[in-house]
Coordinates of C-alpha atoms in Angstrom, one line a residue:
Chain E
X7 CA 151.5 101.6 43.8
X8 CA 152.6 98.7 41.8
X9 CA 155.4 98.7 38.7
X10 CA 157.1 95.5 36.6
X11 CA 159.6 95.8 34.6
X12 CA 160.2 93.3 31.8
X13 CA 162.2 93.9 28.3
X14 CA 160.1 95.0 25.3
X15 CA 162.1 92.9 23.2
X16 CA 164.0 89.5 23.0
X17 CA 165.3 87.4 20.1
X18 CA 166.6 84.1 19.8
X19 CA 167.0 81.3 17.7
X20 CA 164.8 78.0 17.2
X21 CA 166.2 75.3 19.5
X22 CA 167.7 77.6 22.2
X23 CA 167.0 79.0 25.6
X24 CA 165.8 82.3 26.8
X25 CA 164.7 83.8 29.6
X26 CA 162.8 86.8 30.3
X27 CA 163.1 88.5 33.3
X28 CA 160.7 90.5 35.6
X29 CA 161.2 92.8 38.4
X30 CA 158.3 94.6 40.6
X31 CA 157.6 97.3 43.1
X32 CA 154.7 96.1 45.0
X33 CA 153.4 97.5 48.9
X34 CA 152.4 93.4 49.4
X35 CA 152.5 90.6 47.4
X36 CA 151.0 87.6 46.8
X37 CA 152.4 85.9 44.0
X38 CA 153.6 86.5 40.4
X39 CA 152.4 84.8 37.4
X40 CA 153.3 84.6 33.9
X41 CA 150.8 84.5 30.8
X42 CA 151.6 83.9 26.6
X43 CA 149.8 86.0 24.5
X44 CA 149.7 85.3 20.7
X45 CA 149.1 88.4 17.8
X46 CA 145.8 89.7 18.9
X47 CA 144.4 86.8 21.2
X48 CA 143.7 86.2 24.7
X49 CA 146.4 85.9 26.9
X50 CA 147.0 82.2 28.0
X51 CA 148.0 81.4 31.7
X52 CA 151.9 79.8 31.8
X53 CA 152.5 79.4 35.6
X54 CA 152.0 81.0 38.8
X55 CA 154.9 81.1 42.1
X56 CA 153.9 82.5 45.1
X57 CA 156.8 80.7 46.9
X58 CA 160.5 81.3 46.0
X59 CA 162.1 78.8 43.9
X60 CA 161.4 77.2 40.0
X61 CA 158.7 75.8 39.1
X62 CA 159.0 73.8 35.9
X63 CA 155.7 73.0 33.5
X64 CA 157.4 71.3 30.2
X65 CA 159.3 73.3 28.2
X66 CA 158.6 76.1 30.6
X67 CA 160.0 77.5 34.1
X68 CA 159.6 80.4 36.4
X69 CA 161.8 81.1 39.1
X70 CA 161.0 84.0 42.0
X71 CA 162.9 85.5 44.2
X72 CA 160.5 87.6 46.7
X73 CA 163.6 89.3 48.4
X74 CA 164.9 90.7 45.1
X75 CA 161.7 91.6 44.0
X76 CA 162.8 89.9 41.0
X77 CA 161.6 86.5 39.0
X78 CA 162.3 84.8 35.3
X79 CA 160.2 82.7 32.3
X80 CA 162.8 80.0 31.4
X81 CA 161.8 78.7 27.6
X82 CA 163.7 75.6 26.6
X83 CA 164.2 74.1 23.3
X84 CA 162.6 77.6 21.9
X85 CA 160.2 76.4 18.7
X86 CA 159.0 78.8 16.1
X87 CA 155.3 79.1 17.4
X88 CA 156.4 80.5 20.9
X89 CA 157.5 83.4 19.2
X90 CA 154.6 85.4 20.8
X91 CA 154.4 88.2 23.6
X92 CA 155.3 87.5 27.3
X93 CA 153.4 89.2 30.1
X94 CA 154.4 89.2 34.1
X95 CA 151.6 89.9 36.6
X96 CA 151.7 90.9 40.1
X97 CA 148.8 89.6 42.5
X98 CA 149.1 91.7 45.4
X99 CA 147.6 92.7 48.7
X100 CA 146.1 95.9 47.4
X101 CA 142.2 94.5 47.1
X102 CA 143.2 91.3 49.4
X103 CA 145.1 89.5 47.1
X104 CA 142.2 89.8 44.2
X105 CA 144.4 92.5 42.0
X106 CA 146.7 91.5 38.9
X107 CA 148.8 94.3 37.7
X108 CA 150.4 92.6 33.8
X109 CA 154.0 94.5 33.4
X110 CA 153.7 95.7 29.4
X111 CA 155.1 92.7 28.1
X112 CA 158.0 91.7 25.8
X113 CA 158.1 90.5 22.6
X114 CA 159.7 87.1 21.6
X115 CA 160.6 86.3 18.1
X116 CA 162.5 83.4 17.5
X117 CA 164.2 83.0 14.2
X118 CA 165.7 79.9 12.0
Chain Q
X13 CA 133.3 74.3 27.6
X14 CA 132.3 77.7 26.5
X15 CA 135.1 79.4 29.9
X16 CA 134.6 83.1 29.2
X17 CA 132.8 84.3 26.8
X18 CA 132.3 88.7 25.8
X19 CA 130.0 90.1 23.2
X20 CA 130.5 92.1 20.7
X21 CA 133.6 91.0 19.9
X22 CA 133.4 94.3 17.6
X23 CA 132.1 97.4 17.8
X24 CA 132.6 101.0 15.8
X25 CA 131.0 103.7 18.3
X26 CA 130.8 107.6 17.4
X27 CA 132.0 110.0 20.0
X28 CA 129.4 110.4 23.0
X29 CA 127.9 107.0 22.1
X30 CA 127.1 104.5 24.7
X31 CA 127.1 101.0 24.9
X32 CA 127.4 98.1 27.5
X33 CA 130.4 94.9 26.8
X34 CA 129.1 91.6 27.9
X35 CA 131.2 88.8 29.9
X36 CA 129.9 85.4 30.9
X37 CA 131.9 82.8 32.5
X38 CA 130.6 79.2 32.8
X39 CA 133.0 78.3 35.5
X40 CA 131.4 79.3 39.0
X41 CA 134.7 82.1 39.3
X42 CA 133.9 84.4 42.1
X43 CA 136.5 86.9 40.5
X44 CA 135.5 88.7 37.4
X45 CA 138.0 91.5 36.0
X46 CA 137.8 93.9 32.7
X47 CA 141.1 95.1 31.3
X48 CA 141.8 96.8 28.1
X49 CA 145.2 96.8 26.1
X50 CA 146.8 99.2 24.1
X51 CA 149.9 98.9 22.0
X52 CA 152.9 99.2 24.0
X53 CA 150.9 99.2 27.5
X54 CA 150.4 95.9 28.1
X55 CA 146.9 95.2 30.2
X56 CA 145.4 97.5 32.4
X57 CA 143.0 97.0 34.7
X58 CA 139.8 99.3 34.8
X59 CA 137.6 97.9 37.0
X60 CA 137.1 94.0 38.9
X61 CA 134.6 92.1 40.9
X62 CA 135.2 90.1 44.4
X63 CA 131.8 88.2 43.7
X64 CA 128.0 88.6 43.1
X65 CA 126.8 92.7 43.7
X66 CA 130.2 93.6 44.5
X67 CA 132.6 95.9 41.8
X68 CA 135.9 97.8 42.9
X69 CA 137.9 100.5 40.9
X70 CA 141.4 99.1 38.9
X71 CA 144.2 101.5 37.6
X72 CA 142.2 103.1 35.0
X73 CA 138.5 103.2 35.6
X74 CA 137.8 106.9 34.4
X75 CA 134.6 106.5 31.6
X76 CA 133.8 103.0 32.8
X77 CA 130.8 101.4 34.7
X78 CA 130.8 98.1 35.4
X79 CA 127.8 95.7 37.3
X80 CA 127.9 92.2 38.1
X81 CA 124.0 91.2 39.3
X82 CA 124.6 87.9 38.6
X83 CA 127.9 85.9 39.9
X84 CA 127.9 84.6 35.6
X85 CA 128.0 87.8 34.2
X86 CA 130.2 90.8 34.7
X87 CA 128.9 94.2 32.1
X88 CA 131.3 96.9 31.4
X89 CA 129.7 100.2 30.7
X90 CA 130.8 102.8 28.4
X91 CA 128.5 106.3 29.0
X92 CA 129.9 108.4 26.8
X93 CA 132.4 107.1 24.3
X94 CA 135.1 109.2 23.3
X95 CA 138.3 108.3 21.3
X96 CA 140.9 107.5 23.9
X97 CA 138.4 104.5 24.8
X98 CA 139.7 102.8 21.5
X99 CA 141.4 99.5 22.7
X100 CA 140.9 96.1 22.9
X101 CA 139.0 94.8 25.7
X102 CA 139.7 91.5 27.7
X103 CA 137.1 90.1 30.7
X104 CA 139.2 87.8 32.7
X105 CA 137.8 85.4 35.7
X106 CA 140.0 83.4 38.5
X107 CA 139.1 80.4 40.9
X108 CA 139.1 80.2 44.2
X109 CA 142.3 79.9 46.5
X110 CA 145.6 81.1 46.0
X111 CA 146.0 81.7 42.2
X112 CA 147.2 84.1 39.9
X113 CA 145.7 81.7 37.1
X114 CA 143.0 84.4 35.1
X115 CA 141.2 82.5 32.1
X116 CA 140.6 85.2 29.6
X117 CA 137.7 85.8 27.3
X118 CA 138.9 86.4 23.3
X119 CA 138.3 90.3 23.6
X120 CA 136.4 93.0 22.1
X121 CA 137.8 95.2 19.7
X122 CA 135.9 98.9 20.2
X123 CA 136.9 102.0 17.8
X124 CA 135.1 104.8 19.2
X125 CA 135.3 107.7 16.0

């Protein structure tokens, strides 16, 4: 089957950097994605790598590494309203690629 | 630009209840999913949908049905509500090719009693 593993929790302050970190257990895999989910709304899509490497969206980058299993959300110049909670997902071969397994997520609260 | 859309976004059921969640997506997706979320347990995945008449089992489809008869819609089932089916539901769709983009709908809140 398939596992992630992210912290529940992160804290940092306004202005800095963080990263939150993801490894998996898949048997294939496709690609791994990354989605922002503010208190009680739908999760919104950050970025997706199927490839190994960082792929930078503004403030934002994820890196993967498929041979470590293993891949990171960058957050730059951290702002009060990121402070939200950070889901990884797997796509994976079970299902032919169509599957997304979310990890359970960590919380970001940045402070003043 | 309506994306995904589900109905009721709230709904208090008693126990052995039954009642259908709606999705619609205005995007021509071919990939419809239904997860729900509970505190602490991130999303899981309870059933999904390869395209038009087609519906395949997710990590925790126990006391679901799902149909999709029309490539739009996607309808999760609920035959006989019981408590451990309170949670907040999310429909999700993706496009075509290699993506792991999902544009979600703004969930359903259910309280089964």
């Amino acid at each position: 089957g398939q596992s992630l593993e992210q912290p529940s929790e992160v804290t940092a302050v306004e202005g800095a950097i963080v990263q939150i970190n993801c490894t998996y257990q898949t048997s294939g895999f496709y690609g791994l994605s990354w989605y922002q989910q503010h208190d009680g709304g739908a999760p919104t899509f950050l970025s997706y790598n199927a490839l190994d490497g960082l792929e930078e969206t503004g403030r934002f980058s994820s890196f993967l590494s498929r041979s470590d299993s293993y891949g990171y959300l960058l957050l730059q110049e951290l702002q009060m309203k990121d402070s939200a909670s950070y889901f990884c997902a797997v796509r994976d071969a079970l299902g032919g690629g169509n599957k997304l397994t979310f990890g359970t997520g960590t919380q970001l609260k940045v402070e003043l | 630009n309506a994306g995904v859309t589900q109905t009721p976004k709230f709904r208090v059921l008693k126990t052995g209840q039954s009642m259908t969640l709606l999705c619609a997506q205005d995007m021509n997706h071919e990939y419809m999913y239904w997860y729900r979320q509970d505190p602490g347990m991130g999303l899981r995945l309870i059933h999904y949908s390869v395209g038009e008449g087609t519906t395949a089992k997710g990590e925790v489809p126990d006391g679901y049905n799902v149909s999709r008869l029309k490539k739009q819609n996607f309808l999760l089932g609920l035959e006989s509500a019981a408590p451990s089916q309170t949670s907040v539901y999310f429909c999700a769709s993706r496009g075509p090719g290699d993506t792991g983009e999902l544009f979600f709908g703004e969930g359903s809140r259910l309280t089964v009693l």
